[in-house]
Coordinates of C-alpha atoms in Angstrom, one line a residue:
Chain A
X1 CA 46.9 82.7 43.5
X2 CA 45.2 83.8 46.6
X3 CA 45.4 82.1 49.9
X4 CA 42.4 80.0 50.5
X5 CA 43.0 77.5 53.3
X6 CA 40.9 74.4 53.5
X7 CA 39.8 75.0 57.1
X8 CA 37.6 72.0 57.2
X9 CA 40.6 69.9 56.2
X10 CA 42.8 71.4 59.0
X11 CA 40.2 70.7 61.6
X12 CA 39.9 67.1 60.4
X13 CA 43.7 66.5 60.7
X14 CA 44.1 68.5 63.8
X15 CA 43.9 65.5 66.2
X16 CA 46.7 63.9 64.3
X17 CA 48.8 67.1 64.6
X18 CA 48.0 67.4 68.3
X19 CA 49.3 63.9 68.8
X20 CA 52.5 65.0 67.2
X21 CA 52.5 68.1 69.4
X22 CA 52.3 65.9 72.5
X23 CA 55.4 64.0 71.4
X24 CA 57.1 67.3 70.8
X25 CA 56.3 68.4 74.4
X26 CA 57.3 65.1 75.8
X27 CA 60.7 65.3 74.1
X28 CA 61.2 68.9 75.2
X29 CA 60.4 68.1 78.8
X30 CA 62.6 65.1 79.0
X31 CA 65.4 66.9 77.2
X32 CA 65.2 69.8 79.7
X33 CA 65.2 67.4 82.7
X34 CA 68.1 65.3 81.6
X35 CA 69.8 68.3 80.1
X36 CA 69.6 70.1 83.4
X37 CA 71.1 67.2 85.3
X38 CA 73.9 66.9 82.7
X39 CA 74.3 70.7 82.7
X40 CA 74.6 70.8 86.5
X41 CA 77.3 68.1 86.5
X42 CA 79.3 69.8 83.7
X43 CA 78.9 73.2 85.3
X44 CA 80.3 71.9 88.7
X45 CA 83.1 70.1 86.9
X46 CA 84.1 73.4 85.1
X47 CA 84.3 75.5 88.3
X48 CA 85.6 72.8 90.7
X49 CA 89.0 73.3 92.1
X50 CA 90.3 70.3 90.2
X51 CA 92.1 71.0 86.8
X52 CA 91.2 67.6 85.4
X53 CA 87.5 68.1 86.0
X54 CA 87.8 71.6 84.4
X55 CA 89.3 70.1 81.3
X56 CA 86.7 67.3 81.0
X57 CA 83.9 69.9 81.4
X58 CA 85.4 72.1 78.7
X59 CA 85.8 69.1 76.3
X60 CA 82.1 68.3 76.8
X61 CA 81.0 71.8 75.9
X62 CA 83.4 71.9 73.0
X63 CA 82.0 68.7 71.5
X64 CA 78.3 69.0 72.2
X65 CA 78.0 72.7 71.5
X66 CA 80.3 72.5 68.5
X67 CA 78.5 69.9 66.5
X68 CA 75.1 70.7 65.0
X69 CA 72.3 69.0 66.9
X70 CA 71.0 67.6 63.6
X71 CA 74.4 65.9 63.0
X72 CA 74.4 64.5 66.6
X73 CA 70.9 63.1 66.2
X74 CA 71.7 61.4 62.9
X75 CA 75.0 60.1 64.4
X76 CA 73.2 58.6 67.4
X77 CA 70.4 57.0 65.4
X78 CA 72.1 56.0 62.1
X79 CA 75.8 55.6 63.0
X80 CA 75.9 54.1 66.4
X81 CA 74.1 50.9 65.3
X82 CA 77.2 50.2 63.2
X83 CA 79.1 49.6 66.5
X84 CA 76.1 47.7 68.0
X85 CA 74.5 50.5 70.0
X86 CA 70.9 50.8 68.9
X87 CA 68.2 53.1 70.1
X88 CA 64.6 53.6 69.2
X89 CA 64.1 56.9 67.5
X90 CA 62.5 58.3 70.6
X91 CA 65.4 57.2 72.8
X92 CA 67.9 58.6 70.2
X93 CA 66.0 61.9 70.2
X94 CA 65.9 62.2 74.0
X95 CA 69.6 61.4 74.3
X96 CA 70.7 63.7 71.5
X97 CA 68.7 66.6 72.7
X98 CA 69.7 66.1 76.4
X99 CA 73.4 65.9 75.5
X100 CA 73.3 69.0 73.4
X101 CA 70.9 70.9 75.7
X102 CA 73.2 70.0 78.6
X103 CA 76.1 71.8 77.0
X104 CA 74.1 75.0 76.9
X105 CA 72.5 74.6 80.3
X106 CA 76.0 74.0 81.8
X107 CA 77.0 77.5 80.7
X108 CA 73.7 78.9 82.1
X109 CA 74.3 77.2 85.5
X110 CA 78.0 78.1 85.5
X111 CA 77.4 81.8 85.0
X112 CA 74.6 81.6 87.6
X113 CA 77.0 80.2 90.2
X114 CA 79.8 82.7 89.2
X115 CA 77.3 85.5 89.7
X116 CA 77.0 84.7 93.5
X117 CA 79.2 87.0 95.6
X118 CA 82.4 85.2 96.6
X119 CA 81.9 86.2 100.2
X120 CA 79.1 83.5 100.3
X121 CA 81.5 80.7 99.7
X122 CA 84.0 82.2 102.2
X123 CA 81.3 82.4 104.9
X124 CA 80.3 78.8 104.2
X125 CA 83.8 77.5 104.3
X126 CA 84.6 79.5 107.4
X127 CA 81.8 77.6 109.2
X128 CA 83.7 74.4 108.4
X129 CA 81.7 73.3 105.4
X130 CA 83.3 71.3 102.7
X131 CA 83.3 72.8 99.2
X132 CA 80.5 70.4 98.3
X133 CA 78.3 71.3 101.3
X134 CA 78.9 75.0 100.5
X135 CA 77.7 74.5 96.9
X136 CA 74.7 72.5 97.9
X137 CA 73.5 74.5 100.9
X138 CA 74.6 78.0 100.1
X139 CA 75.6 78.7 96.5
X140 CA 73.3 76.7 94.3
X141 CA 70.1 77.6 96.1
X142 CA 70.9 81.2 95.5
X143 CA 71.1 80.7 91.7
X144 CA 67.6 79.4 91.2
X145 CA 65.9 82.7 90.7
X146 CA 68.6 83.9 88.4
X147 CA 68.4 80.8 86.4
X148 CA 64.7 81.0 85.5
X149 CA 64.9 83.5 82.6
X150 CA 67.8 81.8 80.8
X151 CA 66.4 78.3 81.5
X152 CA 63.0 79.5 80.0
X153 CA 64.8 80.6 76.9
X154 CA 66.6 77.3 76.7
X155 CA 63.4 75.3 77.1
X156 CA 61.8 77.2 74.3
X157 CA 64.9 76.6 72.1
X158 CA 64.6 72.9 72.9
X159 CA 61.0 72.9 72.1
X160 CA 61.7 74.3 68.7
X161 CA 64.7 72.1 68.2
X162 CA 62.5 69.0 68.5
X163 CA 61.6 69.7 64.9
X164 CA 65.0 68.4 64.0
X165 CA 64.2 64.9 65.2
X166 CA 61.8 64.5 62.3
X167 CA 64.9 63.6 60.4
X168 CA 65.4 60.4 62.5
X169 CA 62.0 59.0 61.8
X170 CA 60.5 60.4 64.9
X171 CA 56.8 61.3 64.3
X172 CA 56.6 64.5 66.3
X173 CA 54.7 67.5 65.1
X174 CA 56.7 68.4 62.0
X175 CA 57.0 64.9 60.8
X176 CA 53.3 64.3 61.2
X177 CA 52.7 67.4 59.1
X178 CA 55.1 66.2 56.5
X179 CA 53.5 62.8 56.2
X180 CA 50.0 64.1 55.8
X181 CA 51.0 67.0 53.5
X182 CA 52.6 64.5 51.1
X183 CA 49.8 62.0 51.3
X184 CA 46.9 64.6 50.8
X185 CA 48.7 67.2 48.6
X186 CA 47.9 69.8 51.2
X187 CA 51.2 71.4 52.0
X188 CA 49.9 74.9 52.8
X189 CA 47.2 73.7 55.2
X190 CA 49.5 71.2 57.0
X191 CA 52.6 73.4 57.4
X192 CA 50.5 76.4 58.3
X193 CA 48.8 74.4 61.0
X194 CA 52.1 73.0 62.2
X195 CA 53.7 76.5 62.4
X196 CA 50.7 77.8 64.4
X197 CA 50.9 74.9 66.8
X198 CA 54.6 75.5 67.4
X199 CA 53.8 79.1 68.1
X200 CA 51.0 78.1 70.5
X201 CA 53.4 75.8 72.4
X202 CA 56.3 78.4 72.7
X203 CA 53.8 81.1 73.7
X204 CA 52.4 78.9 76.4
X205 CA 55.8 78.1 77.8
X206 CA 56.9 81.7 77.7
X207 CA 53.9 82.6 79.8
X208 CA 54.5 79.7 82.2
X209 CA 58.1 80.8 82.7
X210 CA 57.3 84.5 83.2
X211 CA 54.7 83.5 85.8
X212 CA 57.3 81.3 87.6
X213 CA 59.8 84.2 87.5
X214 CA 57.4 86.7 89.1
X215 CA 56.4 84.1 91.7
X216 CA 60.0 83.5 92.7
X217 CA 60.7 87.2 92.7
X218 CA 58.0 87.5 95.4
X219 CA 59.7 84.9 97.6
X220 CA 63.0 86.8 97.7
Chain B
X1 CA 96.7 78.6 120.9
X2 CA 97.6 80.2 117.6
X3 CA 101.2 79.9 116.4
X4 CA 102.2 81.6 113.3
X5 CA 105.7 81.3 112.0
X6 CA 107.5 82.9 109.0
X7 CA 104.4 83.5 107.0
X8 CA 104.9 84.8 103.5
X9 CA 102.3 85.6 100.9
X10 CA 102.4 87.4 97.6
X11 CA 99.7 88.3 95.1
X12 CA 101.7 88.5 91.9
X13 CA 104.3 91.2 92.3
X14 CA 102.8 92.4 95.6
X15 CA 104.4 91.0 98.7
X16 CA 101.5 91.2 101.1
X17 CA 102.9 89.2 104.1
X18 CA 106.6 89.4 104.8
X19 CA 107.9 86.8 107.2
X20 CA 105.3 87.2 109.9
X21 CA 105.5 85.3 113.1
X22 CA 103.0 85.6 115.9
X23 CA 101.8 83.8 119.0
X24 CA 98.4 84.2 120.5
X25 CA 97.5 82.8 123.9
X26 CA 94.1 81.4 124.9
X27 CA 91.7 84.2 125.9
X28 CA 93.9 86.9 124.4
X29 CA 92.3 89.7 122.4
X30 CA 94.5 90.9 119.6
X31 CA 93.7 94.0 117.6
X32 CA 95.5 94.4 114.3
X33 CA 95.7 97.9 112.9
X34 CA 97.5 99.4 110.0
X35 CA 96.9 101.3 106.7
X36 CA 94.8 99.8 104.0
X37 CA 96.7 97.4 101.9
X38 CA 99.1 96.7 104.7
X39 CA 98.3 93.0 104.7
X40 CA 96.3 92.9 108.0
X41 CA 93.2 91.3 106.4
X42 CA 95.3 88.8 104.5
X43 CA 97.0 87.8 107.7
X44 CA 93.7 87.2 109.4
X45 CA 92.4 85.2 106.4
X46 CA 95.4 83.0 106.6
X47 CA 94.5 82.0 110.1
X48 CA 91.7 79.9 108.8
X49 CA 93.2 79.2 105.5
X50 CA 90.7 81.2 103.4
X51 CA 94.0 82.5 102.1
X52 CA 96.8 80.0 101.7
X53 CA 100.2 81.3 102.5
X54 CA 103.1 80.8 100.1
X55 CA 105.4 79.6 102.9
X56 CA 105.6 79.5 106.6
X57 CA 103.2 77.7 108.9
X58 CA 100.2 78.2 111.1
X59 CA 99.3 75.9 114.0
X60 CA 96.0 76.0 115.8
X61 CA 96.1 74.2 119.2
X62 CA 99.3 72.5 118.0
X63 CA 97.8 71.3 114.7
X64 CA 99.5 72.6 111.6
X65 CA 97.1 73.8 108.9
X66 CA 97.1 72.1 105.5
X67 CA 94.6 72.1 102.7
X68 CA 93.6 68.5 103.5
X69 CA 89.8 68.8 103.4
X70 CA 89.0 66.8 106.5
X71 CA 91.6 68.6 108.6
X72 CA 90.9 72.1 107.4
X73 CA 87.1 71.8 107.7
X74 CA 87.5 70.5 111.3
X75 CA 89.8 73.3 112.2
X76 CA 87.7 75.9 110.5
X77 CA 84.7 74.8 112.5
X78 CA 86.6 75.8 115.7
X79 CA 87.4 79.2 114.3
X80 CA 84.6 81.6 113.9
X81 CA 84.9 84.4 111.3
X82 CA 83.0 87.7 110.9
X83 CA 83.4 89.5 107.7
X84 CA 83.3 93.2 106.7
X85 CA 80.3 92.7 104.4
X86 CA 78.5 90.2 106.8
X87 CA 78.1 87.6 104.1
X88 CA 74.8 86.3 105.6
X89 CA 73.0 83.7 103.5
X90 CA 70.3 85.8 101.8
X91 CA 68.0 82.8 101.0
X92 CA 67.7 81.8 104.6
X93 CA 66.0 83.5 107.6
X94 CA 68.0 84.9 110.5
X95 CA 67.5 81.8 112.5
X96 CA 68.3 79.5 109.6
X97 CA 71.6 81.4 109.1
X98 CA 72.5 80.8 112.7
X99 CA 71.7 77.1 112.8
X100 CA 73.1 76.3 109.3
X101 CA 76.6 75.5 110.6
X102 CA 75.6 73.2 113.4
X103 CA 73.1 71.4 111.1
X104 CA 75.3 70.9 108.1
X105 CA 78.8 70.7 109.7
X106 CA 78.2 69.2 113.1
X107 CA 75.0 67.3 112.2
X108 CA 73.4 68.6 115.3
X109 CA 69.7 67.6 115.8
X110 CA 67.4 70.4 114.5
X111 CA 65.6 70.9 117.8
X112 CA 68.8 71.4 119.7
X113 CA 70.3 73.6 117.1
X114 CA 67.2 75.8 117.1
X115 CA 67.3 76.1 120.9
X116 CA 70.9 77.1 120.9
X117 CA 70.4 79.4 117.9
X118 CA 67.5 81.2 119.7
X119 CA 69.7 81.7 122.8
X120 CA 72.4 83.2 120.6
X121 CA 70.0 85.6 118.9
X122 CA 68.9 86.6 122.4
X123 CA 72.5 87.2 123.3
X124 CA 73.0 89.6 120.4
X125 CA 69.7 91.2 121.0
X126 CA 67.9 90.0 117.9
X127 CA 65.5 87.3 119.2
X128 CA 62.6 89.0 117.7
X129 CA 64.2 88.9 114.2
X130 CA 64.5 85.1 114.0
X131 CA 62.1 84.9 111.0
X132 CA 63.3 87.9 109.2
X133 CA 65.4 87.8 106.0
X134 CA 68.9 89.4 106.2
X135 CA 67.8 91.9 103.6
X136 CA 65.2 93.2 106.0
X137 CA 67.8 94.1 108.7
X138 CA 70.1 97.1 109.1
X139 CA 73.8 96.6 108.7
X140 CA 74.4 96.5 112.4
X141 CA 71.7 93.9 112.9
X142 CA 73.1 91.8 110.1
X143 CA 76.6 91.9 111.6
X144 CA 75.2 90.8 114.9
X145 CA 73.5 87.9 113.2
X146 CA 76.8 87.1 111.6
X147 CA 78.5 87.0 115.0
X148 CA 75.7 84.7 116.3
X149 CA 76.1 82.5 113.2
X150 CA 79.9 82.2 113.9
X151 CA 79.3 81.5 117.7
X152 CA 76.8 78.8 116.9
X153 CA 79.7 76.6 116.0
X154 CA 81.0 77.1 119.6
X155 CA 84.4 78.2 118.3
X156 CA 87.5 78.5 120.4
X157 CA 88.7 81.5 118.4
X158 CA 86.9 84.3 116.7
X159 CA 88.3 86.3 113.8
X160 CA 86.9 89.7 112.9
X161 CA 87.8 91.2 109.6
X162 CA 86.9 94.9 109.8
X163 CA 83.5 94.1 111.3
X164 CA 82.3 97.7 111.5
X165 CA 83.9 99.2 108.4
X166 CA 80.8 98.7 106.2
X167 CA 78.4 100.2 108.8
X168 CA 76.9 103.6 109.2
X169 CA 78.5 105.3 112.1
X170 CA 75.4 105.1 114.3
X171 CA 75.3 101.3 113.9
X172 CA 78.9 100.7 114.9
X173 CA 78.2 100.8 118.6
X174 CA 75.8 97.9 118.8
X175 CA 78.3 95.6 117.1
X176 CA 81.1 96.7 119.4
X177 CA 79.0 96.0 122.4
X178 CA 78.5 92.4 121.4
X179 CA 82.3 92.1 120.7
X180 CA 83.2 93.6 124.0
X181 CA 80.9 91.2 125.8
X182 CA 82.5 88.3 124.0
X183 CA 86.0 89.5 125.0
X184 CA 84.9 89.7 128.6
X185 CA 83.7 86.1 128.4
X186 CA 87.3 85.1 127.7
X187 CA 87.0 84.4 124.0
X188 CA 90.2 84.3 122.0
X189 CA 89.8 87.1 119.5
X190 CA 91.8 88.5 116.6
X191 CA 90.3 91.7 115.3
X192 CA 91.3 93.8 112.3
X193 CA 89.7 97.2 112.8
X194 CA 90.0 100.9 112.6
X195 CA 88.1 101.4 115.8
X196 CA 90.8 102.7 118.0
X197 CA 88.5 103.1 121.0
X198 CA 87.8 99.4 120.8
X199 CA 91.5 98.6 120.6
X200 CA 92.3 100.8 123.6
X201 CA 89.5 99.4 125.7
X202 CA 89.4 95.7 124.9
X203 CA 92.7 94.7 123.3
X204 CA 95.3 92.8 125.3
X205 CA 97.8 93.4 122.6
X206 CA 97.8 95.8 119.6
X207 CA 99.8 94.9 116.4
X208 CA 100.7 97.5 113.9
X209 CA 101.2 96.1 110.4
X210 CA 102.5 97.8 107.4
X211 CA 103.9 96.5 104.1
X212 CA 103.3 93.0 105.3
X213 CA 105.3 93.2 108.5
X214 CA 104.5 93.6 112.1
X215 CA 106.3 96.9 112.8
X216 CA 105.2 97.3 116.4
X217 CA 103.3 95.4 119.0
X218 CA 102.4 96.0 122.6
X219 CA 99.8 96.8 125.1
X220 CA 97.3 99.4 124.0
X221 CA 98.5 101.8 126.7
X222 CA 102.1 101.7 125.5
X223 CA 101.1 101.7 121.8
X224 CA 98.7 104.6 121.9
X225 CA 100.7 106.7 124.3
X226 CA 104.1 106.4 122.7
X227 CA 104.5 104.3 119.5
X228 CA 108.2 103.7 118.8
X229 CA 107.9 103.0 115.2
X230 CA 107.9 106.0 112.8
X231 CA 105.2 104.7 110.5
X232 CA 103.0 103.7 113.5
X233 CA 103.4 107.3 114.8
X234 CA 102.4 108.7 111.4
X235 CA 99.5 106.3 111.1
X236 CA 98.2 107.2 114.6
X237 CA 98.6 111.0 114.0
X238 CA 96.4 110.6 110.9
X239 CA 93.7 108.5 112.4
X240 CA 93.3 109.9 115.9

């Protein structure tokens, strides 16, 4: 037994793994950007004073939060081509992760908006603002600082969830490790290195977000 | 200028406004008093439709209020409102708070809005606080900024919802001074307050409201000297 890692081997394949890690970060960043846009729209739909929008928002969350991300990814990549909708694995990965991330981010944004004192909306409306102006100028800007911690969590979740897209032929970090591990019969080295790289990524992002949080705290 | 007829409003089982009718003339200063929970704040909040009545109607300058977005935002922009808890925008500076309405609602040019905003801050005695955040101000200062913010829209009517109730006693005076000056300029004002001194000195008419009804109304002299209504008598004996 004994754990003797072939360090020289790890160093040799590291560039390959790093390439996978870059794809992982790209995916996570795109997913958080599109997910945030989707999340904002869904959050606004859910709290808007229009019942129809409320229902549409709830249906969105119900579907995309209720179906496992892995199933959504496989559906987008392997099932949609059957009805003529084809995506590259990268596109499918970004779409799937954004849609799913959007459902969670919508809840984050919604609770952020609901945490703002209702006197703020009243003051904005009493000046003659429309509901949309009040949201844009008064309510949403006040949520930014409160959104940073949960959005940081969500971003780290998304970073980890990118491992799921290895199942749709996307060669990100985990897939890269799988391929090499099988080819070289070095599962311990490859998966150990991959695990450490994930940890490095999530640690890095954790630090970035806590920095951002303290910076915004200073402004207020 | 304000014409209220047969206003009714309930929150669930609670009948807050019970068939209220009221006329307010231009330049008139109306003070509404009454026990807490009497419906006085709800009545005030109906006047700019922050609260929508169940039935009855409100007309401002002959125009009947509805929830139609374009109409209601235009009418609200002519009615300033000052809240008990100030409700300043905490993410903006004092000056930004004051010019926000003109910039966003009236699309006033920034330079012009700033000039008027500075003049208003001068008027409420806070010109030196233009760059401060609301959180750096005392309650009395915040409320004066809130008054300046409402005035920046150049409203024809000002509504005050217990403007001094959240203030420490020593800060009440500075807010009342601003309000008195405004009344003197001929602003049409509707003020819900517990400040009987203000009512006596500034009001053209005092309304006593309880259980959603106007039980007594009259000039402050009549009202404070010899209220006819029993509940008004009881209320005054407790408060004075």
